Coordinates of C-alpha atoms in Angstrom, one line a residue:
P1 CA -6.9 12.6 -1.4
N2 CA -4.0 15.1 -1.5
F3 CA -6.0 17.5 -3.7
M4 CA -9.0 17.1 -1.4
V5 CA -7.1 17.7 1.8
Q6 CA -5.6 20.9 0.3
E7 CA -9.1 22.1 -0.8
C8 CA -11.2 21.1 2.2
D9 CA -12.8 23.7 4.5
L10 CA -12.6 21.5 7.5
L11 CA -9.9 18.9 8.2
L12 CA -10.6 16.3 10.9
N13 CA -7.5 14.5 12.0
I14 CA -8.2 11.6 14.3
G15 CA -5.2 10.0 16.0
S16 CA -2.7 10.8 13.3
R17 CA 0.6 12.7 13.6
F18 CA 1.0 15.7 11.4
D19 CA 4.5 14.5 10.3
D20 CA 6.1 15.7 7.0
R21 CA 4.9 12.6 5.1
I22 CA 1.4 13.7 5.8
T23 CA 1.7 17.5 5.4
G24 CA 4.3 18.1 2.7
A25 CA 5.7 21.6 3.0
L26 CA 4.1 23.0 6.1
G27 CA 3.8 26.6 4.7
S28 CA 1.6 25.3 1.9
F29 CA -0.4 22.8 4.0
L30 CA -4.3 23.3 4.2
P31 CA -4.7 26.7 2.6
E32 CA -8.4 26.4 2.3
A33 CA -9.0 25.2 5.8
R34 CA -6.8 28.0 7.2
R35 CA -8.9 30.5 5.2
A36 CA -12.1 28.9 6.3
A37 CA -11.0 29.2 10.0
V38 CA -10.4 32.9 9.6
E39 CA -13.9 33.3 8.1
G40 CA -15.5 31.2 10.8
R41 CA -16.7 28.4 8.6
G42 CA -14.1 25.7 9.0
G43 CA -10.5 25.0 10.2
I44 CA -8.4 22.2 11.6
I45 CA -9.6 19.8 14.4
H46 CA -7.0 17.4 15.8
V47 CA -8.1 14.5 18.0
D48 CA -5.4 12.6 19.8
I49 CA -5.0 10.7 23.1
R50 CA -1.4 12.1 23.3
K51 CA -1.3 15.7 24.6
S52 CA 2.2 15.9 23.3
E53 CA 0.9 16.0 19.7
H54 CA -1.0 19.2 20.3
A55 CA 0.5 21.8 17.9
K56 CA 3.7 19.7 17.6
Q57 CA 3.8 20.3 13.8
V58 CA 0.5 22.0 12.9
E59 CA -1.5 24.4 15.1
P60 CA -5.1 23.2 15.1
N61 CA -8.1 25.5 15.7
F62 CA -9.4 22.9 18.1
F63 CA -7.5 20.1 19.9
V64 CA -9.6 17.4 21.4
H65 CA -7.8 15.2 24.0
S66 CA -9.7 12.0 23.5
T67 CA -9.5 8.5 22.1
G68 CA -10.8 8.3 18.5
L69 CA -13.6 5.9 19.6
D70 CA -15.0 8.3 22.3
F71 CA -14.8 11.3 20.0
L72 CA -16.6 9.6 17.1
R73 CA -19.3 8.3 19.5
A74 CA -19.8 11.8 20.8
V75 CA -20.0 13.2 17.3
N76 CA -22.5 10.6 16.2
A77 CA -24.6 11.3 19.3
E78 CA -24.6 15.0 18.7
L79 CA -25.6 14.6 15.0
G80 CA -28.2 12.0 15.8
L81 CA -26.4 9.4 13.6
D82 CA -26.7 6.8 16.3
D83 CA -30.5 6.9 16.5
P84 CA -32.1 3.7 15.2
D85 CA -35.2 5.6 14.0
G86 CA -33.1 7.5 11.5
S87 CA -33.9 11.0 12.8
A88 CA -30.4 12.3 12.2
K89 CA -29.9 16.1 12.2
V90 CA -27.5 15.7 9.2
K91 CA -28.0 13.5 6.3
P92 CA -24.5 12.5 5.2
S93 CA -25.5 11.2 1.8
T94 CA -27.0 14.6 0.9
A95 CA -24.4 16.8 2.5
T96 CA -21.4 15.1 1.0
R97 CA -22.8 14.1 -2.5
S98 CA -21.0 16.9 -4.4
W99 CA -17.7 16.4 -2.5
L100 CA -17.8 12.6 -3.3
K101 CA -18.6 13.4 -6.9
Y102 CA -15.5 15.7 -7.0
K103 CA -13.4 12.8 -5.6
T104 CA -14.6 10.5 -8.4
E105 CA -13.7 13.2 -11.0
L106 CA -10.2 13.5 -9.6
E107 CA -9.7 9.7 -9.6
K108 CA -10.6 9.7 -13.3
E109 CA -8.3 12.7 -14.1
Y110 CA -5.4 11.4 -12.1
P111 CA -5.5 7.6 -12.2
V112 CA -2.9 5.7 -10.1
P113 CA -0.3 4.6 -12.8
V114 CA 0.4 1.0 -13.4
P115 CA 3.7 0.4 -15.2
E116 CA 3.3 -2.1 -18.0
Y117 CA 5.7 -3.6 -20.5
R118 CA 5.8 -4.8 -24.1
P119 CA 5.9 -8.6 -24.6
H120 CA 9.1 -10.1 -25.8
T121 CA 9.9 -13.5 -27.3
V122 CA 11.8 -16.1 -25.2
T123 CA 12.9 -19.6 -25.9
V124 CA 11.7 -22.1 -23.2
T125 CA 12.1 -25.8 -22.8
G126 CA 8.9 -27.7 -22.0
D127 CA 8.5 -30.7 -19.8
D128 CA 8.8 -32.9 -22.9
G129 CA 12.3 -31.4 -23.5
I130 CA 11.3 -29.6 -26.7
E131 CA 12.3 -26.0 -27.1
R132 CA 9.6 -23.5 -28.2
E133 CA 9.2 -19.7 -28.4
E134 CA 6.7 -17.9 -26.2
E135 CA 5.6 -14.3 -25.6
H136 CA 6.5 -13.2 -22.1
T137 CA 5.7 -9.8 -20.5
K138 CA 7.6 -8.4 -17.6
M139 CA 5.6 -7.3 -14.5
S140 CA 5.6 -4.4 -12.1
A141 CA 4.6 -4.5 -8.4
Q142 CA 1.5 -2.4 -9.4
Y143 CA 0.5 -4.9 -12.1
V144 CA 0.7 -7.9 -9.8
I145 CA -1.3 -6.3 -7.0
K146 CA -3.9 -5.0 -9.4
K147 CA -4.3 -8.5 -10.8
L148 CA -4.4 -10.0 -7.3
N149 CA -7.3 -7.6 -6.5
E150 CA -9.1 -8.5 -9.6
V151 CA -8.9 -12.2 -9.0
I152 CA -10.2 -11.9 -5.4
L153 CA -13.1 -9.6 -6.5
A154 CA -14.0 -11.9 -9.3
A155 CA -14.2 -14.8 -6.9
G156 CA -16.4 -12.8 -4.5
R157 CA -13.9 -13.3 -1.7
M158 CA -12.7 -9.8 -0.7
D159 CA -14.7 -9.7 2.5
D160 CA -13.0 -12.9 3.5
C161 CA -9.5 -11.5 3.2
F162 CA -7.0 -9.9 5.5
F163 CA -3.8 -8.4 4.1
S164 CA -0.4 -7.7 5.8
T165 CA 2.6 -5.9 4.4
G166 CA 6.2 -5.2 5.1
V167 CA 7.7 -1.8 4.3
G168 CA 8.5 -0.4 0.9
I169 CA 7.0 0.1 -2.5
H170 CA 4.9 -3.1 -2.1
Q171 CA 3.3 -1.6 1.0
M172 CA 2.1 1.6 -0.8
V173 CA 1.1 -0.3 -3.9
A174 CA -1.1 -2.6 -1.8
A175 CA -2.8 0.4 -0.2
Q176 CA -3.4 1.9 -3.6
H177 CA -4.7 -1.1 -5.6
I178 CA -6.6 -3.3 -3.2
T179 CA -10.3 -2.7 -2.9
W180 CA -10.8 -2.3 0.9
T181 CA -14.3 -3.5 2.0
K182 CA -14.1 -3.5 5.8
P183 CA -12.2 -1.8 8.6
R184 CA -8.9 -3.3 9.9
Q185 CA -8.5 -5.3 6.7
M186 CA -4.9 -4.2 6.2
L187 CA -2.3 -4.9 8.9
S188 CA 0.8 -2.7 8.4
S189 CA 3.3 -0.8 10.4
G190 CA 2.4 2.3 8.4
S191 CA 4.8 5.2 8.7
L192 CA 6.6 3.5 11.6
G193 CA 8.4 1.7 8.8
T194 CA 9.1 -1.7 10.5
M195 CA 10.6 -3.9 7.8
G196 CA 10.1 -7.6 8.4
V197 CA 6.8 -7.5 10.1
C198 CA 4.7 -8.9 7.3
L199 CA 5.2 -12.6 8.0
G200 CA 4.5 -12.2 11.7
Y201 CA 1.5 -10.1 11.1
T202 CA 0.1 -12.6 8.6
I203 CA 0.6 -15.5 11.1
G204 CA -1.1 -13.5 13.8
S205 CA -4.1 -12.5 11.6
K206 CA -4.6 -16.2 10.6
L207 CA -4.5 -17.4 14.2
A208 CA -7.0 -14.7 15.2
N209 CA -9.2 -15.3 12.1
P210 CA -8.9 -19.0 11.2
Q211 CA -11.7 -18.9 8.6
A212 CA -10.2 -15.9 6.7
I213 CA -7.8 -15.9 3.7
C214 CA -4.8 -14.1 5.3
I215 CA -2.4 -12.8 2.6
G216 CA 1.0 -11.4 3.3
I217 CA 2.3 -9.0 0.6
D218 CA 6.0 -8.5 1.1
G219 CA 9.0 -7.2 -0.8
D220 CA 12.3 -9.2 -0.9
G221 CA 14.0 -6.6 1.3
S222 CA 11.5 -6.9 4.1
F223 CA 10.9 -10.7 3.7
N224 CA 14.7 -11.3 4.0
M225 CA 14.6 -10.0 7.6
T226 CA 12.3 -12.5 9.1
F227 CA 11.8 -15.4 6.7
T228 CA 13.1 -17.8 9.3
E229 CA 9.5 -17.7 10.7
L230 CA 8.6 -20.0 7.9
K231 CA 9.8 -22.6 10.3
T232 CA 6.9 -21.6 12.6
V233 CA 4.5 -21.7 9.7
A234 CA 5.6 -25.2 8.7
E235 CA 5.8 -26.6 12.2
Q236 CA 2.3 -25.3 13.2
G237 CA 0.8 -25.9 9.8
I238 CA -0.5 -22.3 9.6
P239 CA -2.3 -21.9 6.2
I240 CA -1.2 -18.4 5.3
K241 CA -0.6 -17.1 1.8
M242 CA 2.7 -15.2 1.3
L243 CA 3.3 -13.2 -1.8
I244 CA 6.9 -12.1 -2.4
L245 CA 7.4 -9.2 -4.8
D246 CA 11.1 -9.6 -5.7
N247 CA 13.0 -7.0 -7.6
E248 CA 16.3 -7.7 -5.8
S249 CA 16.2 -4.1 -4.5
Q250 CA 15.4 -1.8 -1.6
M251 CA 13.4 0.1 -4.2
M252 CA 12.1 3.0 -2.1
V253 CA 15.6 3.8 -0.9
E254 CA 17.0 3.3 -4.3
Y255 CA 14.6 5.9 -5.8
W256 CA 15.5 8.5 -3.1
Q257 CA 19.2 8.0 -3.9
R258 CA 18.4 8.4 -7.6
L259 CA 16.5 11.6 -7.0
F260 CA 18.5 13.3 -4.2
H261 CA 22.0 11.8 -4.2
A262 CA 23.0 11.8 -7.9
E263 CA 22.6 8.1 -8.3
R264 CA 25.2 7.3 -5.7
Y265 CA 23.6 4.0 -4.7
L266 CA 24.5 2.4 -1.4
A267 CA 23.1 -0.9 0.1
V268 CA 20.0 -1.0 -2.2
R269 CA 20.6 -4.1 -4.2
N270 CA 19.8 -7.5 -2.6
I271 CA 21.4 -10.9 -3.1
N272 CA 18.4 -13.1 -2.4
P273 CA 17.9 -16.8 -1.7
D274 CA 15.9 -18.8 -4.2
Y275 CA 12.6 -18.4 -2.4
T276 CA 11.0 -21.5 -3.9
T277 CA 13.9 -23.6 -2.7
L278 CA 13.7 -21.9 0.7
A279 CA 10.0 -22.9 0.9
D280 CA 10.8 -26.4 -0.3
S281 CA 13.3 -26.8 2.5
F282 CA 10.3 -26.3 4.9
R283 CA 8.0 -28.5 2.8
I284 CA 5.8 -25.5 2.1
K285 CA 4.0 -25.4 -1.3
N286 CA 5.4 -22.7 -3.5
I287 CA 4.7 -21.1 -6.9
Y288 CA 7.0 -19.0 -9.2
C289 CA 6.0 -16.5 -11.8
D290 CA 8.1 -14.0 -13.9
H291 CA 5.7 -13.0 -16.7
A292 CA 2.2 -11.6 -16.9
E293 CA 0.8 -14.3 -19.2
D294 CA 0.8 -16.9 -16.4
L295 CA 0.0 -14.6 -13.5
E296 CA -3.8 -14.9 -13.3
S297 CA -3.9 -18.7 -13.2
K298 CA -1.1 -18.9 -10.7
L299 CA -2.8 -16.4 -8.5
E300 CA -5.9 -18.5 -8.5
D301 CA -3.8 -21.5 -7.5
F302 CA -2.0 -19.5 -4.8
L303 CA -5.2 -18.2 -3.2
F304 CA -7.8 -20.9 -3.6
E305 CA -6.4 -24.4 -4.5
D306 CA -5.1 -25.3 -1.1
P307 CA -7.0 -23.4 1.6
D308 CA -5.7 -25.6 4.4
Q309 CA -2.0 -25.3 3.5
P310 CA 0.6 -22.4 3.6
V311 CA 1.6 -21.3 0.2
L312 CA 4.5 -19.0 -0.9
F313 CA 4.2 -17.2 -4.2
H314 CA 7.5 -15.8 -5.6
C315 CA 6.9 -13.1 -8.2
R316 CA 9.8 -11.6 -10.1
I317 CA 9.1 -8.0 -10.9
E318 CA 10.8 -4.9 -12.4
R319 CA 12.2 -2.0 -10.4
T320 CA 9.5 0.6 -10.5
P321 CA 8.8 3.5 -8.0
C322 CA 5.3 4.0 -6.5
M323 CA 3.5 7.0 -8.1
P324 CA 2.1 9.5 -7.4
M325 CA 4.4 10.8 -4.7
V326 CA 5.2 14.1 -3.0
A327 CA 8.9 15.0 -3.0
P328 CA 10.2 16.4 0.3
G329 CA 9.9 20.1 0.5
K330 CA 7.0 20.3 -1.9
A331 CA 3.3 21.1 -1.3
L332 CA 1.0 18.2 -0.7
D333 CA -0.8 18.6 -4.0
D334 CA 2.5 19.1 -6.0
M335 CA 2.8 15.5 -6.9
I336 CA 5.1 13.5 -9.2
H337 CA 2.8 11.5 -11.4
R338 CA 5.3 9.9 -13.8
D339 CA 8.7 8.3 -13.4
E340 CA 10.8 10.8 -15.3
R341 CA 13.7 13.2 -14.8
F342 CA 13.0 16.4 -13.0
D343 CA 14.9 18.9 -10.8
V344 CA 14.8 18.5 -7.0
D345 CA 16.3 20.3 -4.1
P346 CA 19.1 18.0 -2.7
S347 CA 18.8 19.7 0.7
A348 CA 15.3 18.4 1.0
A349 CA 16.4 14.8 0.9
P350 CA 14.4 12.6 3.4
S351 CA 16.1 11.2 6.5

């Protein structure tokens, strides 16, 4: 999307703030749309109910003071896209075919990276008390969410799912690796960054959609802030599915401190409870996984075996950043694609 935003002739922003997380370096933002505006064939349209957002960060060529719903209905009516007889003035499938093909080409050229690890040999003691050697492979947040997505798709249940997140690496990884099949399928605080909301959002989504599979994807840092609401889940018997991606870290903050503050780490490592014991204390079913070899079968148990019970799934993962990313002060299409050393401007450190 970053490449396409930078290369589009017309950008239509509906209800979104042009903050620095969206724009990257303002001076390098939307070069093609700005050029198209000068030539009278495109530009920037900003639709927002808040007049205060007009030209707050980016000067649009047209500002429309409206709700997104009213604006889109008016556009559909103007283009004839709301006509049941199909007499639309514009055929979107024809008009956008080359643009969507370009999107597919970019996705192939710049796939979202999934950190993976080599297997290592460990000695484990079985239920029979006999020690044996097994191959175990460590997991990243990206690997777990990618596998979660695959299991749900293979079961044909994606349309039945709602997802919630807290704030952090897990939030962005969920947005990247889940196959979204309908509107409002992801409940998240977005760039407001409200850590701790995942459990409450998941409870609310299940109460509003009792037939759905409501999955909370949370990091240990966010989950620690509100896990006392497991009491509500247990008391009311709310059959949600909570996936805890635990790397004992505030990983997003840790990565910023690594990049911009010479690895002077502060308040980024967590001392966590044993989440399975925590769930046991509320008599909530729980599952633990720390290696890839067991992940798929345990995900199937987590998602489908007990549809009428709450389940907590504790996954131990490695500390990996979310890629690609745009460093502060860089253009939107100047992205970091790999977790490697590179020079940054310390004065551009995010707030």
